[in-house]
Tab-separated table of N, CA and C in Angstrom:
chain	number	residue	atom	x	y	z
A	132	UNK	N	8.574	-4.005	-2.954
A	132	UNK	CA	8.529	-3.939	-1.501
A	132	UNK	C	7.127	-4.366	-1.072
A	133	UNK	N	7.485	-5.241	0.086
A	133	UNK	CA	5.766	-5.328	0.393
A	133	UNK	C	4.850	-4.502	1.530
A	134	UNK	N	4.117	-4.068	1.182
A	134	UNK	CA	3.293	-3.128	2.383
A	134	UNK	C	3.339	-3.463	3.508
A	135	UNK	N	3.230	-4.548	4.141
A	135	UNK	CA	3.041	-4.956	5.327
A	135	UNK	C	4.874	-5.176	5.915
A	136	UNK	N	5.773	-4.777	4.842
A	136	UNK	CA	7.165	-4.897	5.644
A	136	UNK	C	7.535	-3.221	5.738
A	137	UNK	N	6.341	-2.484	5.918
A	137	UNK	CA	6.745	-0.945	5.604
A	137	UNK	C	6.048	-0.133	7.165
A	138	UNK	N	4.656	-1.365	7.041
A	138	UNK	CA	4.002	-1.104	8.284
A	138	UNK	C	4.630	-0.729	9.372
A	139	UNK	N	4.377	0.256	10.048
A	139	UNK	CA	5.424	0.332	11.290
A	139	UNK	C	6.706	0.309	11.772
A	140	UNK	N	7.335	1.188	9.991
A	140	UNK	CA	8.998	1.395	9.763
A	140	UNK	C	8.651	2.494	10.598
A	141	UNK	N	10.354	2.926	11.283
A	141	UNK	CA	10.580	4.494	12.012
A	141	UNK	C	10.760	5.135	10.750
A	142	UNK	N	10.384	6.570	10.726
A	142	UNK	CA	10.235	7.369	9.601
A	142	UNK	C	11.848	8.269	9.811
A	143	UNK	N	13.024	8.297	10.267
A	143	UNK	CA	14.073	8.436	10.125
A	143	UNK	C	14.576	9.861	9.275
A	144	UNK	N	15.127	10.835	9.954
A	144	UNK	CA	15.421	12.404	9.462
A	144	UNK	C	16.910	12.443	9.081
A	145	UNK	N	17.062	12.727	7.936
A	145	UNK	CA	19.159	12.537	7.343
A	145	UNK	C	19.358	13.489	7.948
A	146	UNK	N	18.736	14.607	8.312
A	146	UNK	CA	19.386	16.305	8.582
A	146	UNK	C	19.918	15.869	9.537
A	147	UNK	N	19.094	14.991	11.049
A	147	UNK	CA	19.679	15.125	12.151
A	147	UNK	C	20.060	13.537	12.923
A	148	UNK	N	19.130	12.192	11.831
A	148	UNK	CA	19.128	11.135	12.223
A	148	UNK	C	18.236	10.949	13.226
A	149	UNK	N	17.336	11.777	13.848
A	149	UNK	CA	16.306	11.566	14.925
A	149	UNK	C	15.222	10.827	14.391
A	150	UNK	N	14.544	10.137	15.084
A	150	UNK	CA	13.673	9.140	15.134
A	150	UNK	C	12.143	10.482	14.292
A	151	UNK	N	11.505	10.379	13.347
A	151	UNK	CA	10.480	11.330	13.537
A	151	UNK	C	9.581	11.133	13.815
A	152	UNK	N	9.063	9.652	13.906
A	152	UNK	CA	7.702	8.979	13.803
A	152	UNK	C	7.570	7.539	13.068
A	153	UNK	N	6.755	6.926	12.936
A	153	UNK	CA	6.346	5.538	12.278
A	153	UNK	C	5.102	5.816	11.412
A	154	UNK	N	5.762	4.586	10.401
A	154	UNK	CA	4.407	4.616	9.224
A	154	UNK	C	3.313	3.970	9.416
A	155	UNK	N	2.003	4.345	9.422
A	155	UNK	CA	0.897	3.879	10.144
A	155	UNK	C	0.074	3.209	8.453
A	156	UNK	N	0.643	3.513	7.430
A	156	UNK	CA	-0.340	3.204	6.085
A	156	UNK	C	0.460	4.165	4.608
A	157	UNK	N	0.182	3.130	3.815
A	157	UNK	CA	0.221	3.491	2.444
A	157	UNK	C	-0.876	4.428	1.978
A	158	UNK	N	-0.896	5.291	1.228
A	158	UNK	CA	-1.928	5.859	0.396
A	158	UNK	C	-1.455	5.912	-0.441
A	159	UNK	N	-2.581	5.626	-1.434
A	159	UNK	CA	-2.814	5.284	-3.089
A	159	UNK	C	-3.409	6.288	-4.001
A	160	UNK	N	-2.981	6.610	-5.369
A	160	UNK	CA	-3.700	7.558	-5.956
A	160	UNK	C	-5.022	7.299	-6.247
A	161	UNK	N	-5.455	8.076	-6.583
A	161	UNK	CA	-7.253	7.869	-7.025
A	161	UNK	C	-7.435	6.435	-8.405
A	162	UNK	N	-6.112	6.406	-8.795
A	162	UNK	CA	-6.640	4.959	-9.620
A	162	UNK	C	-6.290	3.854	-8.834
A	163	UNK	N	-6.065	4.215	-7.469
A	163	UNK	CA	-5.122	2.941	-6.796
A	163	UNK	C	-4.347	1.524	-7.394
A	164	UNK	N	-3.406	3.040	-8.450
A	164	UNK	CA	-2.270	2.063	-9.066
A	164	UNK	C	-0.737	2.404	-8.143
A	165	UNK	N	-0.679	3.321	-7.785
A	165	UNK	CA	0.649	3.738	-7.246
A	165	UNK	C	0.110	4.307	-5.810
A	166	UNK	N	1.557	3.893	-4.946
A	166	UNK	CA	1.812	4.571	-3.577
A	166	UNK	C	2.117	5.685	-4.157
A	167	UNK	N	1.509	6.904	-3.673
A	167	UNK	CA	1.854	8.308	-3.297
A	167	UNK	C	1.794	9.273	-2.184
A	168	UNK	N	2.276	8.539	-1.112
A	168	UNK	CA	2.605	8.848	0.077
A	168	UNK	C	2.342	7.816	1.525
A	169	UNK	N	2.955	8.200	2.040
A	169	UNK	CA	3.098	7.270	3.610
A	169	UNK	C	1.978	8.168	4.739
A	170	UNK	N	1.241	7.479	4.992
A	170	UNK	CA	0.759	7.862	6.382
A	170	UNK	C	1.270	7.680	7.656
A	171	UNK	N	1.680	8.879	8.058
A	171	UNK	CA	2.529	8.613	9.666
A	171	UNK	C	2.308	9.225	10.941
A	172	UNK	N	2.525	8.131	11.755
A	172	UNK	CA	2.211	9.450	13.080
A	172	UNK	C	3.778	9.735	13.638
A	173	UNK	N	3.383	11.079	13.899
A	173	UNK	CA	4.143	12.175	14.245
A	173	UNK	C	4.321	12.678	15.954
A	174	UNK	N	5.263	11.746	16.768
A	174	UNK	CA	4.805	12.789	18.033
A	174	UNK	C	3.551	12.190	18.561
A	175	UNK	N	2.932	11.115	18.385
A	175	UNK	CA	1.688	11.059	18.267
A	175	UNK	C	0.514	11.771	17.903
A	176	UNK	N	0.682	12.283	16.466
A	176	UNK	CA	-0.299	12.581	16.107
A	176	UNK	C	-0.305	11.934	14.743
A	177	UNK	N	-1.738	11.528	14.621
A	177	UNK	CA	-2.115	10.121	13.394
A	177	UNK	C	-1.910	11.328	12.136
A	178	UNK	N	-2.316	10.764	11.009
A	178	UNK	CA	-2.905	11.643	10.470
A	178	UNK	C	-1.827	12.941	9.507
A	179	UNK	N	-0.964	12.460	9.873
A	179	UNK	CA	0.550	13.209	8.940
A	179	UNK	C	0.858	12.179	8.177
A	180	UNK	N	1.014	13.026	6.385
A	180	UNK	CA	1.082	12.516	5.473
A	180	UNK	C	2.807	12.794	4.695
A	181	UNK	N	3.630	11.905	4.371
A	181	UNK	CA	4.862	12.044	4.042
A	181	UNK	C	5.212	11.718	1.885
A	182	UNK	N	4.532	12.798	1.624
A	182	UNK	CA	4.747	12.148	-0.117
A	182	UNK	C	5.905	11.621	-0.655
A	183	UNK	N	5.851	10.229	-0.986
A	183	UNK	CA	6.506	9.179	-1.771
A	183	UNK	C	7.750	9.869	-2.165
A	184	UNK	N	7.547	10.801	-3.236
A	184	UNK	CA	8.093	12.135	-3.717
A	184	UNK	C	9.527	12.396	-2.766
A	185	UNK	N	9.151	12.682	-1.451
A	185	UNK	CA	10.276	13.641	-0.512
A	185	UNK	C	10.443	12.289	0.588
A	186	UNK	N	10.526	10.986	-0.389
A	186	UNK	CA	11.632	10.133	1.007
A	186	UNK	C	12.466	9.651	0.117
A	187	UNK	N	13.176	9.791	1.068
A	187	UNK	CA	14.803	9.027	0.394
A	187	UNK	C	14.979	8.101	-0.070
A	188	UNK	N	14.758	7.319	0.879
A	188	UNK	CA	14.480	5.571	0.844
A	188	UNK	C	13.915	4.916	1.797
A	189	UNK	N	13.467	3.603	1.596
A	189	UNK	CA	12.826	2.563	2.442
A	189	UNK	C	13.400	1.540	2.324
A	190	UNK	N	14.012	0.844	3.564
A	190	UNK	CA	14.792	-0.126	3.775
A	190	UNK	C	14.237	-1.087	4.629
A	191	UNK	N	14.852	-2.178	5.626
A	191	UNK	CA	13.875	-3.212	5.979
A	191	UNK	C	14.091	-2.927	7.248
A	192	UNK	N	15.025	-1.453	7.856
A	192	UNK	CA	14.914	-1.212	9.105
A	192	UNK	C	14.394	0.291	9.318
A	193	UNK	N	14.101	1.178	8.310
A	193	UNK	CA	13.598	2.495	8.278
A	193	UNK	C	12.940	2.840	7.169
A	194	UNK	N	12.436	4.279	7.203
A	194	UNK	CA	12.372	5.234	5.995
A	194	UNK	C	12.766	6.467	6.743
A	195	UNK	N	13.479	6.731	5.299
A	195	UNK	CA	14.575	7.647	5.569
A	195	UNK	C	13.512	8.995	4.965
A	196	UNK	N	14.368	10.519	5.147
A	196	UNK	CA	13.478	11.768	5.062
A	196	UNK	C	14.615	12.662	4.646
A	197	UNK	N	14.321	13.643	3.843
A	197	UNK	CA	15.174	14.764	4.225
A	197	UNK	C	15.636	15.221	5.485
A	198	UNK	N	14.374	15.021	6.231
A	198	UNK	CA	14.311	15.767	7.458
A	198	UNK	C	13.328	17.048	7.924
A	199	UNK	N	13.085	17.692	6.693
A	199	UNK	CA	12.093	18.892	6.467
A	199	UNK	C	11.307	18.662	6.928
A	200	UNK	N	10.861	19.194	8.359
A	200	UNK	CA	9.567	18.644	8.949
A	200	UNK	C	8.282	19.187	8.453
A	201	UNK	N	8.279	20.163	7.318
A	201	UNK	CA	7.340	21.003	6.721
A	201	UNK	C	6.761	19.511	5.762
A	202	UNK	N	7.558	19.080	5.458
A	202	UNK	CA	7.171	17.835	4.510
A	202	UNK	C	6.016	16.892	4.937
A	203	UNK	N	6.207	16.863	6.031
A	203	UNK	CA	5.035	15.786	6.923
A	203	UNK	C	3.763	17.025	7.143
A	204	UNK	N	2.957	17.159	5.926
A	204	UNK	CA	1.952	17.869	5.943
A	204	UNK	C	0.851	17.109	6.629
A	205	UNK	N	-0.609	17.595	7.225
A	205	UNK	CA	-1.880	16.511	7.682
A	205	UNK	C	-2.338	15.832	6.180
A	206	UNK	N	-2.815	15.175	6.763
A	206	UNK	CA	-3.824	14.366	6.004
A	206	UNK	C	-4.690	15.078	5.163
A	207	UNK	N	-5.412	15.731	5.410
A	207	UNK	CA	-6.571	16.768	4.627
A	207	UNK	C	-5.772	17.822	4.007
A	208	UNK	N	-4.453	17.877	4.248
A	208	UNK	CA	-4.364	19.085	3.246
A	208	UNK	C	-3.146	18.090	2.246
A	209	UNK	N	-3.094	16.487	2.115
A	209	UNK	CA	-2.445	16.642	0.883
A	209	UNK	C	-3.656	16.331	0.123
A	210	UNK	N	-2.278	15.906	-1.390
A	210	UNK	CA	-3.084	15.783	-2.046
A	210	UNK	C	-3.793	14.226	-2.889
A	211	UNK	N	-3.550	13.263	-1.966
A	211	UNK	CA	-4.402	11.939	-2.074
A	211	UNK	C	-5.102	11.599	-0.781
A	212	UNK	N	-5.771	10.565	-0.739
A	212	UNK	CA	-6.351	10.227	0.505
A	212	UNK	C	-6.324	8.613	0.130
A	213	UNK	N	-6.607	8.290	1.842
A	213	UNK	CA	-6.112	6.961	1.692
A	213	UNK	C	-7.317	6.406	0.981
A	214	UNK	N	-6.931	5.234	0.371
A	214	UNK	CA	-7.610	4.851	-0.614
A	214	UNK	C	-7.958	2.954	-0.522
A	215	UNK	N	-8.825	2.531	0.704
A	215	UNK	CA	-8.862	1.207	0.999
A	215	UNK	C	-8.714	-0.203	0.124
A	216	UNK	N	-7.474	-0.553	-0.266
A	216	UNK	CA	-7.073	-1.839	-1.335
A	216	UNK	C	-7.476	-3.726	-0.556
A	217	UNK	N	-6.731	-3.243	0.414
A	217	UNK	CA	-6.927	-4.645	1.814
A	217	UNK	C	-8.383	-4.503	2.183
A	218	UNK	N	-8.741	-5.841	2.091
A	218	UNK	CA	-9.945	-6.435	2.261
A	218	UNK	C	-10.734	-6.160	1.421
A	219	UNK	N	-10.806	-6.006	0.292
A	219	UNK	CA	-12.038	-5.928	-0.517
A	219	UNK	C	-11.885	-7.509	-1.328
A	220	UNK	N	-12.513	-7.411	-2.056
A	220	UNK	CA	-13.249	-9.058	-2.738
A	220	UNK	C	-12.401	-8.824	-4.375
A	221	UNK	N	-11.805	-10.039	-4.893
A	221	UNK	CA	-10.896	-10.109	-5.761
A	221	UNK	C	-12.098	-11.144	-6.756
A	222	UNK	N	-12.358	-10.724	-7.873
A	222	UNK	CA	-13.554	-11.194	-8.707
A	222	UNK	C	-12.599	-11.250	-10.507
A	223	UNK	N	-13.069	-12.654	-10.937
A	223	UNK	CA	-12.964	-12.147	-12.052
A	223	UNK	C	-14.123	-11.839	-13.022
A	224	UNK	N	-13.802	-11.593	-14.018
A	224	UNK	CA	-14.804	-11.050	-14.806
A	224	UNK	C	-16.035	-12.136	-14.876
A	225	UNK	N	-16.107	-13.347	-14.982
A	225	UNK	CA	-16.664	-14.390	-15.068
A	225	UNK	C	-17.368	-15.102	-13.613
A	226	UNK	N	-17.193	-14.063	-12.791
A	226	UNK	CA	-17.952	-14.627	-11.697
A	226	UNK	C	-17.182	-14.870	-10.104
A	227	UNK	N	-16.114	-15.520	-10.950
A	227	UNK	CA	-15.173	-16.635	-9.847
A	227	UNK	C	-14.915	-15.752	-8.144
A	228	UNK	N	-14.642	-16.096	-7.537
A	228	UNK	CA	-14.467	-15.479	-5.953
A	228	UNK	C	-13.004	-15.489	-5.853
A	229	UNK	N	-11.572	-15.242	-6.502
A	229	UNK	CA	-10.595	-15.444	-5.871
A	229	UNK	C	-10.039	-15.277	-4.605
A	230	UNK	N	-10.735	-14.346	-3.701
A	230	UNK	CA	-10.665	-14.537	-2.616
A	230	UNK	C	-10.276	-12.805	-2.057
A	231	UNK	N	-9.558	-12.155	-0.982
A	231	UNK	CA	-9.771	-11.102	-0.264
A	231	UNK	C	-8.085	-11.269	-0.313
A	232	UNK	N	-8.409	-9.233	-1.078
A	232	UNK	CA	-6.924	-8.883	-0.945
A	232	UNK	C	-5.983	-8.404	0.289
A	233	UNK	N	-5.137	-9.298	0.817
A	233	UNK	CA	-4.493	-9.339	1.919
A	233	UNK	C	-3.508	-8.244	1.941
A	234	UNK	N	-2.461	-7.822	0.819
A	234	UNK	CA	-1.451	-6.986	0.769
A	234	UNK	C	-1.177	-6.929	-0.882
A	235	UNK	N	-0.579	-6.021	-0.427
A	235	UNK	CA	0.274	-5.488	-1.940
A	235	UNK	C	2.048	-5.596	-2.038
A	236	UNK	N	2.817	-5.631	-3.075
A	236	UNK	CA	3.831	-5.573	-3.249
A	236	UNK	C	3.625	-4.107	-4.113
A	237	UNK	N	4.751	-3.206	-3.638
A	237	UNK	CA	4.595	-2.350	-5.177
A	237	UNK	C	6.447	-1.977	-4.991
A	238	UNK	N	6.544	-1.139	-6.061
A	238	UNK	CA	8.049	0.047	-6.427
A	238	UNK	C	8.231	0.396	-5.595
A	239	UNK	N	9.337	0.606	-4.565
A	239	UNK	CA	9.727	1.959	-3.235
A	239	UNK	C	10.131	3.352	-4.059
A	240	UNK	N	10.472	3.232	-5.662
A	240	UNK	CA	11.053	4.274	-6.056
A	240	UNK	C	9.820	4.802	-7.254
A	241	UNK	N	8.937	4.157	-7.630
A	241	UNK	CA	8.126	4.761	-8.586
A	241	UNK	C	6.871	4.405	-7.565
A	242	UNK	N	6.543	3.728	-6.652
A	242	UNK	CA	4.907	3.645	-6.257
A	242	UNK	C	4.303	2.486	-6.719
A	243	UNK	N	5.070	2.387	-7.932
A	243	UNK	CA	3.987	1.509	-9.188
A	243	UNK	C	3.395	0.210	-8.287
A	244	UNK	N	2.175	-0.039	-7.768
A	244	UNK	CA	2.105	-1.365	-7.420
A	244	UNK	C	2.017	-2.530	-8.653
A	245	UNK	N	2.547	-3.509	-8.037
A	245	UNK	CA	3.197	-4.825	-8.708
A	245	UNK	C	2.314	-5.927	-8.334
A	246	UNK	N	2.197	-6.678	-8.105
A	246	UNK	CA	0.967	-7.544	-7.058
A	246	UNK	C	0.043	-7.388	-5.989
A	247	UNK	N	-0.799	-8.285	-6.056
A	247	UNK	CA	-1.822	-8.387	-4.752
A	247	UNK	C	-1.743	-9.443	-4.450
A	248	UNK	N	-1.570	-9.944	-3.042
A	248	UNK	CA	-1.378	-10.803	-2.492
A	248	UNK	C	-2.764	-11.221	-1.528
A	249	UNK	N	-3.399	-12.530	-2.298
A	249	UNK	CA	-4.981	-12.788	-2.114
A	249	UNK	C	-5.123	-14.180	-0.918
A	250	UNK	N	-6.099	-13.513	-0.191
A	250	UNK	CA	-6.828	-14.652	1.208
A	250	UNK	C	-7.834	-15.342	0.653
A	251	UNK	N	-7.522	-16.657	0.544
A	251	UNK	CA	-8.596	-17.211	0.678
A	251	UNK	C	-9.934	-17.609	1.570
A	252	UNK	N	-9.320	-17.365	2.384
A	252	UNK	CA	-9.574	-17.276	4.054
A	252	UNK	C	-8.799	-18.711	4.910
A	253	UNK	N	-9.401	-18.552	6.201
A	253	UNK	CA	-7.962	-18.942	6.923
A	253	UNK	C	-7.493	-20.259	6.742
A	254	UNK	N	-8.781	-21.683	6.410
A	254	UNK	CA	-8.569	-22.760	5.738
A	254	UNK	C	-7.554	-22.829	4.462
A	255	UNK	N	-8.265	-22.070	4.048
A	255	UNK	CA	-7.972	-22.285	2.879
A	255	UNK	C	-6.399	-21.525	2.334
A	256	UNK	N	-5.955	-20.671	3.093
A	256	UNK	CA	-4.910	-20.475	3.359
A	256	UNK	C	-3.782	-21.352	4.098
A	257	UNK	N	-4.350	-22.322	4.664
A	257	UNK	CA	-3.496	-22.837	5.440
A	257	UNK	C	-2.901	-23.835	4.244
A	258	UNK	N	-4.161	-24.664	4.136
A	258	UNK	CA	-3.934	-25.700	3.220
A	258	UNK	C	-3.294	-25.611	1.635
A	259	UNK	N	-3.640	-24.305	1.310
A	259	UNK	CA	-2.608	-24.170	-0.216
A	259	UNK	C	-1.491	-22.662	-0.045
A	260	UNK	N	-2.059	-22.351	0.784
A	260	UNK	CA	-1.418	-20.906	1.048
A	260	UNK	C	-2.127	-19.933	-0.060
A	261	UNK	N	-1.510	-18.619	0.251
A	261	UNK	CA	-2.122	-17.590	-0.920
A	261	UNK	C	-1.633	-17.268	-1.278
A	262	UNK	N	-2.042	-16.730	-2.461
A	262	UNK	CA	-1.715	-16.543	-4.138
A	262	UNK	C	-1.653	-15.481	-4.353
A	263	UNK	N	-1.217	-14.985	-5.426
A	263	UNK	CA	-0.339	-13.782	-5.643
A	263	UNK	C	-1.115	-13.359	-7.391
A	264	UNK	N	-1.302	-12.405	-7.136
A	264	UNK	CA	-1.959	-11.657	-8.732
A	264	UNK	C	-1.379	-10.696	-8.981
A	265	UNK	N	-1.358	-10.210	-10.311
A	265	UNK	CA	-0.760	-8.763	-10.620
A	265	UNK	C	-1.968	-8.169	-10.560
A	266	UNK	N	-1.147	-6.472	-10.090
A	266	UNK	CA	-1.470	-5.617	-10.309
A	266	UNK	C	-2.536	-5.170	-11.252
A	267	UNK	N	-3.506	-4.406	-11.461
A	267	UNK	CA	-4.330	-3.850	-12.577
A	267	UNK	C	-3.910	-2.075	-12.612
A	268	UNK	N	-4.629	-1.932	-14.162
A	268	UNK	CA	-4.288	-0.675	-14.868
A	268	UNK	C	-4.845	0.239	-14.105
A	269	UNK	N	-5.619	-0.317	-12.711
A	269	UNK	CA	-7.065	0.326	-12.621
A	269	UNK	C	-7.829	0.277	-11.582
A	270	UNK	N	-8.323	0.634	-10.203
A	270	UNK	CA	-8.764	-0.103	-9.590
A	270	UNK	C	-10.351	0.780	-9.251
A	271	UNK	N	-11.296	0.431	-9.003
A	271	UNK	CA	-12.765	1.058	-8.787
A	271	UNK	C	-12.826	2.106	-7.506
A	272	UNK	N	-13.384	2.901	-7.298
A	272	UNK	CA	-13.103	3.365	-6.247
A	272	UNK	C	-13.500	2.841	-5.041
A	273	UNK	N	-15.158	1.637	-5.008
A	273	UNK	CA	-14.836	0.629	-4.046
A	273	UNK	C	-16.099	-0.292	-4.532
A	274	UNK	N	-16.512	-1.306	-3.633
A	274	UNK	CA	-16.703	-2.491	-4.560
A	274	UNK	C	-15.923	-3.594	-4.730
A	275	UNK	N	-15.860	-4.793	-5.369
A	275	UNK	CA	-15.242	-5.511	-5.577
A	275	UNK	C	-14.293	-5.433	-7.235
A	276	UNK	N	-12.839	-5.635	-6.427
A	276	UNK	CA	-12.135	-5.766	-7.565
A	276	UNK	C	-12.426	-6.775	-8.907
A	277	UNK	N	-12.696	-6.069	-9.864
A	277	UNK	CA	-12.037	-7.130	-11.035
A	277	UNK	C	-11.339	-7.265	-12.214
A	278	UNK	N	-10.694	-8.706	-12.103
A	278	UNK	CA	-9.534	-9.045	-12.886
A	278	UNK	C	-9.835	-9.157	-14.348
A	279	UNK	N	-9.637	-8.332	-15.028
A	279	UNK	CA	-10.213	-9.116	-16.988
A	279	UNK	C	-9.836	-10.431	-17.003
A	280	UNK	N	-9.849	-10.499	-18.112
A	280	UNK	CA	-10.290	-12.316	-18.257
A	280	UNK	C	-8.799	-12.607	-18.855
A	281	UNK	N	-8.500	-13.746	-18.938
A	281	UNK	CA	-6.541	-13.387	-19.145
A	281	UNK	C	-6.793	-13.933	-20.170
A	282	UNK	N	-5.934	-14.109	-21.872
A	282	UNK	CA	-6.283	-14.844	-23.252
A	282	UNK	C	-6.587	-16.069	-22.806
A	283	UNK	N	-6.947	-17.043	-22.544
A	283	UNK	CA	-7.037	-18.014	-21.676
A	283	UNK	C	-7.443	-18.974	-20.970
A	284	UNK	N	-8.279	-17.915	-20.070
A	284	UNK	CA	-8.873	-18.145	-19.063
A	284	UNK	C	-9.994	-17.241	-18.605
A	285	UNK	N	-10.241	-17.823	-16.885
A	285	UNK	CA	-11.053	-16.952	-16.389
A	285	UNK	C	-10.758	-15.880	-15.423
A	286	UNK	N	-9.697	-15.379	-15.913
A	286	UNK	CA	-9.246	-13.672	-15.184
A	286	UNK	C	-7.546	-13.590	-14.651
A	287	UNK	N	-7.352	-14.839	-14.515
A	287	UNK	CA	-5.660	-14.186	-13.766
A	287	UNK	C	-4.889	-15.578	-14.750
């Protein structure tokens, strides 16, 4: 699934089918390898967190919920925080600039992210479009990403 087709799903309750809110952001675990929870606002309030864990599903017109509104805990009291992946600098080991991570693809049912989907910036996007990398085992907590070196080459 890709992040940016999740952006601003209605967050959707099975108990009663009522609208509960929209997803405002992904959060990532502390290795920012996996989604482990949705950031949503609630009612308008930002800042309610929905764990990966307790949704049903995500489709290309909702995310679905039990409904348990106890589930949509704040922000500060779960237990990840958002964890900034978009826009940081995509490096490989060897120097190279691949360019600024635009989005992610990951799992709707395990989290696992699967790709990063990289800006070259806006030229340079136009003219070849952007490119797509996998995922790492691993990501820094901030700083610029980097890719090991592939048998190969110089990183992807």
């Amino acid at each position: 699934m890709f992040r940016r087709k999740v952006i601003g799903l209605p967050l959707v309750s099975l108990a009663d089918g009522e609208r509960a809110g929209y997803v405002k952001e992904l959060i990532l675990d502390p290795r920012g390898t996996h989604v482990v929870a949705l950031q949503v606002e609630v009612n308008g309030h930002e800042g309610r967190v929905l764990a990966l864990e307790d949704v049903h599903a995500i489709g290309d017109g909702a995310v679905t919920f039990s409904g348990d509104s106890a589930l949509l805990v704040p922000l500060s009291q779960g237990k990840a925080h958002a964890r900034p992946l978009v826009g940081r600098r995509l490096l490989t080991e060897a120097g190279s600039e691949l360019g600024v991570v635009d989005d992610f693809w990951f799992d709707p049912k395990s989290g696992q992210l699967t790709r990063y989907e990289v800006s070259g910036g806006v030229l340079q996007d136009v003219l070849k479009g952007r490119t797509t990398v996998p995922s790492l085992a691993s990501v820094p907590l901030s700083g610029d990403i980097l890719l090991p070196a592939s048998p190969g080459g110089d990183g992807v």
